Short mmCIF file of C-alpha atoms and ligand atoms in Angstrom, two decimals:
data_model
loop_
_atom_site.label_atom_id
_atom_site.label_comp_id
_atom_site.label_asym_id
_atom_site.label_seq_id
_atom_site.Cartn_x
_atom_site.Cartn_y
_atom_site.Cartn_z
CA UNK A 1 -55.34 -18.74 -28.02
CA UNK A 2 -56.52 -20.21 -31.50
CA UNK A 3 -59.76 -17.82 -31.13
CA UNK A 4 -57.25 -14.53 -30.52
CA UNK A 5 -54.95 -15.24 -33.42
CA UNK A 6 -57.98 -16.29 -36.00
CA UNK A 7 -59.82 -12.97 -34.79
CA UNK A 8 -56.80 -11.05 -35.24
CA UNK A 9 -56.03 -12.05 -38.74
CA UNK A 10 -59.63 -11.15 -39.31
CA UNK A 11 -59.38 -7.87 -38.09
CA UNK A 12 -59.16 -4.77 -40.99
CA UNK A 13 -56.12 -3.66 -41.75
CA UNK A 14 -54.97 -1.13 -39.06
CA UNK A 15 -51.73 1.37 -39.54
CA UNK A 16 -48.79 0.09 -38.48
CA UNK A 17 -47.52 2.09 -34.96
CA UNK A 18 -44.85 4.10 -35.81
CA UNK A 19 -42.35 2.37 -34.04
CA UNK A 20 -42.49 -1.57 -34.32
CA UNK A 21 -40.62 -1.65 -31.14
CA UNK A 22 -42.94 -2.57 -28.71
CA UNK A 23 -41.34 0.47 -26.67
CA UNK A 24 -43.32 4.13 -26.05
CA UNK A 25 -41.42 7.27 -27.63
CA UNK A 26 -44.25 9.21 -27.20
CA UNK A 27 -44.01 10.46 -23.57
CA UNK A 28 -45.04 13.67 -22.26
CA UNK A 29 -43.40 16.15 -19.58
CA UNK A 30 -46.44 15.17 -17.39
CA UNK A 31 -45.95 11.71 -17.18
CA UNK A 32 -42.40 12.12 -16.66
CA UNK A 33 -42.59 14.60 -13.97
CA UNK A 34 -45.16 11.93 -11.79
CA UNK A 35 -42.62 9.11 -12.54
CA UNK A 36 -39.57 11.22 -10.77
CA UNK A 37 -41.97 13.05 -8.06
CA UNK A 38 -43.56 9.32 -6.69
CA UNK A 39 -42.60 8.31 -3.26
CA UNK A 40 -39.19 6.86 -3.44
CA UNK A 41 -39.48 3.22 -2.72
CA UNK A 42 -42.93 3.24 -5.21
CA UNK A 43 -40.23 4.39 -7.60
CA UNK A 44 -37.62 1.78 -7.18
CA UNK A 45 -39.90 -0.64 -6.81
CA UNK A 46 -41.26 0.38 -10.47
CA UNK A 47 -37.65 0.95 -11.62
CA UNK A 48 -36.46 -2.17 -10.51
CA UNK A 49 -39.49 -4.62 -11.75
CA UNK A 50 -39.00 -3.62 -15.31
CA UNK A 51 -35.53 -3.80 -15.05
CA UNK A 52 -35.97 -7.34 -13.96
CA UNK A 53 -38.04 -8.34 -16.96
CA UNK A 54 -35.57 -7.36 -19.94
CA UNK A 55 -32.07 -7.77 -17.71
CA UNK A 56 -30.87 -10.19 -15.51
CA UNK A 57 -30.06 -7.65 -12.24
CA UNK A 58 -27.18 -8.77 -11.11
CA UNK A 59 -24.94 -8.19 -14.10
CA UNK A 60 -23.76 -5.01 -14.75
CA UNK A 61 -21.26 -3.63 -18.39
CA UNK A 62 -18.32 -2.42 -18.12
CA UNK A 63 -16.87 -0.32 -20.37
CA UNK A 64 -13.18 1.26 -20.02
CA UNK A 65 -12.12 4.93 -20.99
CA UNK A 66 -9.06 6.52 -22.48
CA UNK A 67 -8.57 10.15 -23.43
CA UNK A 68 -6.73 9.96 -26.88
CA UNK A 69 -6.43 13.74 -27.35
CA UNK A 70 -6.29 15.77 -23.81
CA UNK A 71 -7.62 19.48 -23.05
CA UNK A 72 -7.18 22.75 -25.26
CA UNK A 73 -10.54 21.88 -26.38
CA UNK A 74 -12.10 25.17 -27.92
CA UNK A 75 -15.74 24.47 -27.07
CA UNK A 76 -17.20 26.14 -23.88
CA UNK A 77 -18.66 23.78 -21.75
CA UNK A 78 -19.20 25.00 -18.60
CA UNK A 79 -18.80 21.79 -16.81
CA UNK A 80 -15.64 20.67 -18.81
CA UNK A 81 -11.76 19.98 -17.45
CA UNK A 82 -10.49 20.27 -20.99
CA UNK A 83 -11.66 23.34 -22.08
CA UNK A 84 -9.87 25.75 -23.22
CA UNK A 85 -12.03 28.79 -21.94
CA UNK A 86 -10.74 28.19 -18.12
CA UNK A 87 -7.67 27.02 -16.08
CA UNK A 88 -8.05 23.77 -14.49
CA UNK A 89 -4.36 23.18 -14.38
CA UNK A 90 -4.93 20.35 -17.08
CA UNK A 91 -1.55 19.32 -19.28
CA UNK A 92 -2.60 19.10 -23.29
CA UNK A 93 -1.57 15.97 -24.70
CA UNK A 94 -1.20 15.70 -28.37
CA UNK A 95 -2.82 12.60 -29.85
CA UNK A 96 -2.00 9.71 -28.00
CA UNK A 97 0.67 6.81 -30.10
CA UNK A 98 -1.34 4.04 -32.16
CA UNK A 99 0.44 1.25 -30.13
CA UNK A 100 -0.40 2.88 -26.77
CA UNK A 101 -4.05 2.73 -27.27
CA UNK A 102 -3.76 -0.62 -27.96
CA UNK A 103 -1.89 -1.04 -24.95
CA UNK A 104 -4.86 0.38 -22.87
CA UNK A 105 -7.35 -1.74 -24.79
CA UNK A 106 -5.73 -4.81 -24.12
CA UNK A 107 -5.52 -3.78 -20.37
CA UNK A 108 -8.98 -3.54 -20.47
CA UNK A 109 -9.95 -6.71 -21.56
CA UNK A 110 -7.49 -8.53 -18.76
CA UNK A 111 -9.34 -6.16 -16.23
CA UNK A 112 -13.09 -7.48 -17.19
CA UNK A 113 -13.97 -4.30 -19.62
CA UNK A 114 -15.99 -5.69 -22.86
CA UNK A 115 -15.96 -2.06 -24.12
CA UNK A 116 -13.36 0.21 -25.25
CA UNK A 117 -13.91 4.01 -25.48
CA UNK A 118 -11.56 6.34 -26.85
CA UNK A 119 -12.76 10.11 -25.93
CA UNK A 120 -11.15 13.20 -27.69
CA UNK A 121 -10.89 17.36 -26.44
CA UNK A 122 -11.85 17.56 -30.18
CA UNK A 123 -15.63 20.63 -31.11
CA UNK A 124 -15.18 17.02 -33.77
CA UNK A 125 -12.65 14.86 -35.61
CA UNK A 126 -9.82 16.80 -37.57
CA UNK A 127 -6.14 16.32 -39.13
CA UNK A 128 -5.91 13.28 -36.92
CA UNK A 129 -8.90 11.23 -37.83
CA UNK A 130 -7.28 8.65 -40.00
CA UNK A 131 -5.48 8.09 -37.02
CA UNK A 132 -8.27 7.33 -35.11
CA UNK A 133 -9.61 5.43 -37.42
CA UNK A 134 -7.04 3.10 -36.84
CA UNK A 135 -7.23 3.15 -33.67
CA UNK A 136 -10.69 1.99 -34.18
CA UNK A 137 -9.73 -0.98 -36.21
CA UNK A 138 -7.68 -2.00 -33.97
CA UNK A 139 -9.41 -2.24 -31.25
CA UNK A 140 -12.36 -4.07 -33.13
CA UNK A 141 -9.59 -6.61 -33.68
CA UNK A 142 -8.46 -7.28 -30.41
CA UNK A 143 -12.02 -8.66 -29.45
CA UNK A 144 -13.76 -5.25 -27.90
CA UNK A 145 -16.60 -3.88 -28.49
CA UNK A 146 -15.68 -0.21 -29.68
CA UNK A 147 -17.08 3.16 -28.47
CA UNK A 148 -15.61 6.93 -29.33
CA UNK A 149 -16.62 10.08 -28.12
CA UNK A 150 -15.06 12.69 -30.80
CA UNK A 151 -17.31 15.54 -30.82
CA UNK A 152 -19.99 16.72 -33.25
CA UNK A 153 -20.04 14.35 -36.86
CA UNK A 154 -21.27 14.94 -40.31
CA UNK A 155 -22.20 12.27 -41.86
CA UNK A 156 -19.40 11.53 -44.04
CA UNK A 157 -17.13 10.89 -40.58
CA UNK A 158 -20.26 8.84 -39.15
CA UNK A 159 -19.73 6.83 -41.65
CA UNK A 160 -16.08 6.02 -41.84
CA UNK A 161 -16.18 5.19 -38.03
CA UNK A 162 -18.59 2.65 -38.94
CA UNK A 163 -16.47 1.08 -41.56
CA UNK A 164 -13.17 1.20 -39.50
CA UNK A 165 -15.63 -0.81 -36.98
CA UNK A 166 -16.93 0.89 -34.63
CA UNK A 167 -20.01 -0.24 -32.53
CA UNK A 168 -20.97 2.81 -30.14
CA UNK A 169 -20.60 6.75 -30.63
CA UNK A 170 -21.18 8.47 -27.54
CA UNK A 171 -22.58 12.00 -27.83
CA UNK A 172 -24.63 13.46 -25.11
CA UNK A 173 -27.40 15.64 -24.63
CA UNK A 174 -26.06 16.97 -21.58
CA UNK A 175 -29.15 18.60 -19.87
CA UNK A 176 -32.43 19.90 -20.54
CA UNK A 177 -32.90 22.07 -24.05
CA UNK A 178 -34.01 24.61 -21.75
CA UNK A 179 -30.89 24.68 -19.51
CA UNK A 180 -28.46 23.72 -22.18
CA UNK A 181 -27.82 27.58 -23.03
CA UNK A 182 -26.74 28.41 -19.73
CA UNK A 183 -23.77 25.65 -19.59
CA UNK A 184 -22.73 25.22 -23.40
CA UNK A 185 -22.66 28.35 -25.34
CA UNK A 186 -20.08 27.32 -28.46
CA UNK A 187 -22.74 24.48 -30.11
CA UNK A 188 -26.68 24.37 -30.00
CA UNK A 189 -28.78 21.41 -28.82
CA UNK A 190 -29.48 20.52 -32.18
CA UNK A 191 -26.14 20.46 -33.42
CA UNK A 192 -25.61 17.39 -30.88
CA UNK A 193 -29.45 15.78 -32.23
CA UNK A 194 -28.27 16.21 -35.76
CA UNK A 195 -24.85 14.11 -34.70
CA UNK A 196 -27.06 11.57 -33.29
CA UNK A 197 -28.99 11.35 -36.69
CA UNK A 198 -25.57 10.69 -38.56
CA UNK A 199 -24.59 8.20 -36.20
CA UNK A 200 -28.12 6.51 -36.04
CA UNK A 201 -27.75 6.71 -40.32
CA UNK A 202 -24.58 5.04 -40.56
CA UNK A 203 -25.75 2.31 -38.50
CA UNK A 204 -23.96 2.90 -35.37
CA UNK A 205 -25.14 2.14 -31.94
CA UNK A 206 -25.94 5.40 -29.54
CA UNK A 207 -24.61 6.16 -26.72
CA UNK A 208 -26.19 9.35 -25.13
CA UNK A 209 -27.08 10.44 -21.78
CA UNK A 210 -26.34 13.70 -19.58
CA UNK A 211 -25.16 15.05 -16.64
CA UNK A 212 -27.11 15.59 -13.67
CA UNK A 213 -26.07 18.22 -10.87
CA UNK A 214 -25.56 21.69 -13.26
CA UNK A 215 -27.97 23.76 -11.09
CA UNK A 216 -31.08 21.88 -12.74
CA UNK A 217 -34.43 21.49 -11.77
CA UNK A 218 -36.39 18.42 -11.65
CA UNK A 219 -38.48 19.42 -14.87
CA UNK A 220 -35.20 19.89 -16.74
CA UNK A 221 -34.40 16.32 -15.94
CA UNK A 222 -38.01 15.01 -16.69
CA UNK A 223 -37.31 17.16 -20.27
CA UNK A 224 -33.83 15.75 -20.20
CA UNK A 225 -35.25 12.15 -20.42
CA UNK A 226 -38.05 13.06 -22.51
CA UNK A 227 -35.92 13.95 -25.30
CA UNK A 228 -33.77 10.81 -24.82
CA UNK A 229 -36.91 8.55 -24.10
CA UNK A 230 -38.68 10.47 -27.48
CA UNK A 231 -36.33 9.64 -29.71
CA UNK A 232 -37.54 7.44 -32.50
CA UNK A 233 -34.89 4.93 -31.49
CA UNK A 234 -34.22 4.51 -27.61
CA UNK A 235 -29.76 5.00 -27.24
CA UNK A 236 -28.54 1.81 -26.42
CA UNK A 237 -26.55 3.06 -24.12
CA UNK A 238 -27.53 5.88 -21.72
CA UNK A 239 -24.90 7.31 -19.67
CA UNK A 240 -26.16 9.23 -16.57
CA UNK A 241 -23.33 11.38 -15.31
CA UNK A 242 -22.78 13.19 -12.03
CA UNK A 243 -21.62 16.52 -12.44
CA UNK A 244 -17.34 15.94 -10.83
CA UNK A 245 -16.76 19.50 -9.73
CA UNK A 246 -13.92 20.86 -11.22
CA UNK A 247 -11.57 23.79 -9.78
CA UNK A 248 -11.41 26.57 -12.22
CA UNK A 249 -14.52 26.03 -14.21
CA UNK A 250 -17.76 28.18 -13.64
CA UNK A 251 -19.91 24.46 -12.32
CA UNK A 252 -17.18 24.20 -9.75
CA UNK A 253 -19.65 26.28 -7.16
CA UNK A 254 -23.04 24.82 -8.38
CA UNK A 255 -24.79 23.62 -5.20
CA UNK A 256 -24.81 19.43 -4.04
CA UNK A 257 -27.79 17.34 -5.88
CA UNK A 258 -29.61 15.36 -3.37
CA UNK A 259 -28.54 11.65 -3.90
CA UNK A 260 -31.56 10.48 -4.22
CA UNK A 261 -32.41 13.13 -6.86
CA UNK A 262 -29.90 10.94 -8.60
CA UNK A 263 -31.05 7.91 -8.20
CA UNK A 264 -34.35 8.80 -9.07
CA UNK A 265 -33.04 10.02 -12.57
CA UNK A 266 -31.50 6.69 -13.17
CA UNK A 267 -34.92 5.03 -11.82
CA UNK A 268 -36.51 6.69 -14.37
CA UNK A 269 -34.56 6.32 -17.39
CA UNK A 270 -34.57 2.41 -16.32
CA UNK A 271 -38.66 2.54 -17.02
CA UNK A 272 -38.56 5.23 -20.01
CA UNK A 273 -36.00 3.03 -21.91
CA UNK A 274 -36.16 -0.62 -20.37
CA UNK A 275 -34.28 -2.46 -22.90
CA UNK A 276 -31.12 0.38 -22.94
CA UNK A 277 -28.45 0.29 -20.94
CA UNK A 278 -28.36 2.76 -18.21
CA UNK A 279 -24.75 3.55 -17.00
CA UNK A 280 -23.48 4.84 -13.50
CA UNK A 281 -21.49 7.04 -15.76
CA UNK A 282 -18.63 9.98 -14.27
CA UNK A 283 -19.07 11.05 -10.35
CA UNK A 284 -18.61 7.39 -8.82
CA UNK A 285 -15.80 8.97 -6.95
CA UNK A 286 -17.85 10.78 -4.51
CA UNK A 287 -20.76 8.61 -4.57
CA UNK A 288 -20.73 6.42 -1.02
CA UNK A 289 -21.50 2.51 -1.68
CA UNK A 290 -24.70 2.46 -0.65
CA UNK A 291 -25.80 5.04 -3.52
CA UNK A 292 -24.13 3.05 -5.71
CA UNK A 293 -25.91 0.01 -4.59
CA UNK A 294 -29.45 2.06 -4.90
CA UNK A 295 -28.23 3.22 -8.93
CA UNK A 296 -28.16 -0.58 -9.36
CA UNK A 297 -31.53 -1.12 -7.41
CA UNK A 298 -32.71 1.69 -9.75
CA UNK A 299 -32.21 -0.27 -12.88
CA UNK A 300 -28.40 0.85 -13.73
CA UNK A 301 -26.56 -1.63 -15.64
CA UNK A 302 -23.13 -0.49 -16.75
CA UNK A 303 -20.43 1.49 -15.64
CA UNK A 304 -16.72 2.45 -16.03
CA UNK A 305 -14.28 1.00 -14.43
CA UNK A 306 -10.48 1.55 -14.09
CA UNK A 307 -8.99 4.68 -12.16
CA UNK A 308 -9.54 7.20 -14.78
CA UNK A 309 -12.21 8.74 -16.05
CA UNK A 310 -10.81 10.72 -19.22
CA UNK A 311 -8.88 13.31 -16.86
CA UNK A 312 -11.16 12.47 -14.09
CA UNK A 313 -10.46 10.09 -10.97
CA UNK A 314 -12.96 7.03 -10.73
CA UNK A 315 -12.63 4.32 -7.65
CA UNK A 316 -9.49 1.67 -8.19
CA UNK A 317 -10.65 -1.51 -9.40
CA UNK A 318 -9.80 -2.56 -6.19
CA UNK A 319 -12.86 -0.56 -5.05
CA UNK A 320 -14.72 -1.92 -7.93
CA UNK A 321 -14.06 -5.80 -7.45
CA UNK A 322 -14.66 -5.28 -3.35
CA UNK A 323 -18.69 -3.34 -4.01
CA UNK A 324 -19.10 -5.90 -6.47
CA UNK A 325 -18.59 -8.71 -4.42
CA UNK A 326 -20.17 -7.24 -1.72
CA UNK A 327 -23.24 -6.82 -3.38
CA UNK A 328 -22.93 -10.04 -5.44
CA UNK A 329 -22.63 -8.40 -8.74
CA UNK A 330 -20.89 -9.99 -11.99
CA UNK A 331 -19.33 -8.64 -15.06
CA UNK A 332 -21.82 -9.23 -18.42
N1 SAM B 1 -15.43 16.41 -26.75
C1 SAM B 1 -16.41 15.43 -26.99
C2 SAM B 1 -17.82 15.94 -26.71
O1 SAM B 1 -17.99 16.84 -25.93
O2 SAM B 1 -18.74 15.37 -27.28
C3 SAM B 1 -16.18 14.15 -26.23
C4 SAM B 1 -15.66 14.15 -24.83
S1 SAM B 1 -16.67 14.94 -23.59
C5 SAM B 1 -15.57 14.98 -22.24
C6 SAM B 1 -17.90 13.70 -23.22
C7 SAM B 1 -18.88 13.96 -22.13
O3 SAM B 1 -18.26 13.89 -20.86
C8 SAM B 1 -19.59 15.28 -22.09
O4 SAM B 1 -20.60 15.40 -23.03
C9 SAM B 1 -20.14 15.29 -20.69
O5 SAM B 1 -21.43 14.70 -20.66
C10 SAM B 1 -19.14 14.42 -19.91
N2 SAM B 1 -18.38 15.24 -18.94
C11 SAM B 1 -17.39 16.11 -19.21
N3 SAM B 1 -16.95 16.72 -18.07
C12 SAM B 1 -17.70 16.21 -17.07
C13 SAM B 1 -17.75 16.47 -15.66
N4 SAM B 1 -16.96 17.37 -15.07
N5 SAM B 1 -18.64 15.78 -14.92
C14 SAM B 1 -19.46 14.88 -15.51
N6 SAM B 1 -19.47 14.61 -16.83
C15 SAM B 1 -18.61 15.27 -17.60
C1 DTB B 2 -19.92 10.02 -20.71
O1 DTB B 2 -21.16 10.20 -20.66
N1 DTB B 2 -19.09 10.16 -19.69
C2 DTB B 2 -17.74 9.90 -20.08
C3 DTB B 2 -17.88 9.45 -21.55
N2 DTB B 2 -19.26 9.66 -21.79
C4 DTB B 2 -17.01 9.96 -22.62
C5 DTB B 2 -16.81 11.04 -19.84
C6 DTB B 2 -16.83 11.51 -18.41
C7 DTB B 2 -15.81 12.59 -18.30
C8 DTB B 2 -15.60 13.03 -16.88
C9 DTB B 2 -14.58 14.08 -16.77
C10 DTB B 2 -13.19 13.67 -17.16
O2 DTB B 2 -12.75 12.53 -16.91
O3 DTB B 2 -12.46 14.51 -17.72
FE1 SF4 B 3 -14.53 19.90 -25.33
FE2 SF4 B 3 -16.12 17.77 -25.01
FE3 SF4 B 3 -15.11 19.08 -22.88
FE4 SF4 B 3 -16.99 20.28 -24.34
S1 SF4 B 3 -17.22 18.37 -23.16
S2 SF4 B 3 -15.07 21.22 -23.61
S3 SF4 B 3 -16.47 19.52 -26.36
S4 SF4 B 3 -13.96 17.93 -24.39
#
């Protein structure tokens, strides 16, 4: 040991990495492709063994959702219940009462959630984001960790969210940069990147991830995870989301994803960023228990719990405690 460290310190100076943490950002497609195409159990097996050495396995985050500001929303995402562009039979809801949030937060916290996410129908913040930002404040002060999801940020709004306390933006990729044109036409891909900066800059924890099942292939995952995996810090939080089908918008008719194609994707976000958290994000409802079980097997740590999504159904806690006792599984 003595003889490593001496030779070390007599070693020339080399340049530092680029990144001093100990983590790759420098994947290509290739590799990332052979990770999601191995045999399945190989996969898990890989998955699952890194998972094991930065997280204990058999505690899982969970964070809670509330939609402050509900449909209307005047972006065109193809995959979205609150946008404006198509009837999905959604009722708007102005911005939701100070004292309610806090309502919902403190719910939260009774059920088991450490995390408290406010989500808004919002291209990004407007006329109501003082508002928010006290919603953010208070939150912080009940004892949560916070997390919003308000649309695209400059950096001015970045950061005031940071100094009304809050911990976690969540802004997602969505899909690949080559498929993101044919699901989002009303912001770019780089628009959402250049939110991510701000957030990153203001000293925010990220939360970004994407939604699997929009009629992509496997290399727009692999390209999907690349970008995530490439970034010069990992997300702290990576939300993978199956697409919920929703009557009225154009993603309502996209065919099924394969299951496993699913699990795979988490797999492989477990070993691309092994010290994030990877969250069984939206789509739980129509997941069966034992997919569920193989997301955690996969190296998914996280998830939202309560019955609602934003407009979305998830399972009742009920559900929730039941799978999690079944499979032994504990609240972080
Ligand atoms: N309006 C903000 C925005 O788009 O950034 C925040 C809320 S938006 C609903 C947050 C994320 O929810 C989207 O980026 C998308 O990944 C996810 N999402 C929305 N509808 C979904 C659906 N039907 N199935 C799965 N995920 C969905
Ligand atoms: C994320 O990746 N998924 C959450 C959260 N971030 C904001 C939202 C899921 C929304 C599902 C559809 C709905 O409930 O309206
Ligand atoms: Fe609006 Fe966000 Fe839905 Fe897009 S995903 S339509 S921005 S609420």
């Amino acid at each position: 040991m003595a003889v490593v460290a001496e030779s070390l310190h007599a070693a020339p100076p080399v340049a530092a990495p680029p990144v001093a943490d100990g983590l790759r950002h420098d994947w290509s497609t290739a590799e990332i492709e052979a990770l999601l195409a191995q045999p399945f159990n190989d996969l898990l097996f890989q998955a699952q063994s890194v998972h094991r050495r930065h997280f204990d396995a058999n505690r899982i985050q969970i964070s809670r959702l509330l939609s402050i500001k509900t449909g209307k929303c005047p972006e065109d995402c193809q995959y979205c219940p609150q946008s404006a562009h198509y009837d999905t039979g959604l009722e708007k809801e102005d911005l939701v009462a100070l004292e309610e949030v806090l309502e919902a937060a403190r719910a939260a916290k009774d059920s088991g959630a450490s995390r408290f996410c406010m989500g808004a129908a919002w291209r990004g913040p407007g006329k109501d984001f003082d508002q928010v930002l006290r919603m953010v404040e208070g939150v912080k002060a009940l004892g949560l960790e916070t997390c919003a999801s308000l649309g695209l940020l400059n950096a001015e709004q970045a950061h005031q969210l940071k100094d009304a306390g809050l911990d976690y933006y969540n802004h997602n990729i969505d899909t690949s940069p080559q498929h993101y044109a044919n699901v989002i036409s009303t912001r770019s891909f780089d628009d959402r990147l250049e939110t991510i900066d701000h957030v990153r800059e203001a000293g925010m924890k990220v939360c970004c991830g994407g939604i699997v099942g929009m009629g992509e292939k496997r290399d727009d995952r692999a390209e999907m995870l690349r970008t995530l995996a490439n970034m010069p810090t990992h997300p702290e939080s990576v939300p993978i989301n199956l697409l919920i089908k929703i009557p009225g918008t154009p993603l309502d008719g996209v065919a099924e994803t394969d299951p496993f194609d699913f699990v795979r994707t988490i797999a492989v976000a477990r070993i691309l960023m092994p010290r994030s958290h990877v969250r069984l994000s939206a789509g739980r409802q129509s997941m069966s228990d034992e997919m569920q079980a193989l997301c955690f097997l996969a190296g998914a740590n996280s998830m939202f719990c309560g019955e609602r999504l934003l407009t979305a159904g998830n399972p009742s806690p009920e559900t929730d405690r039941s799978l999690f006792g079944r499979l032994g599984l504990q609240p972080a």
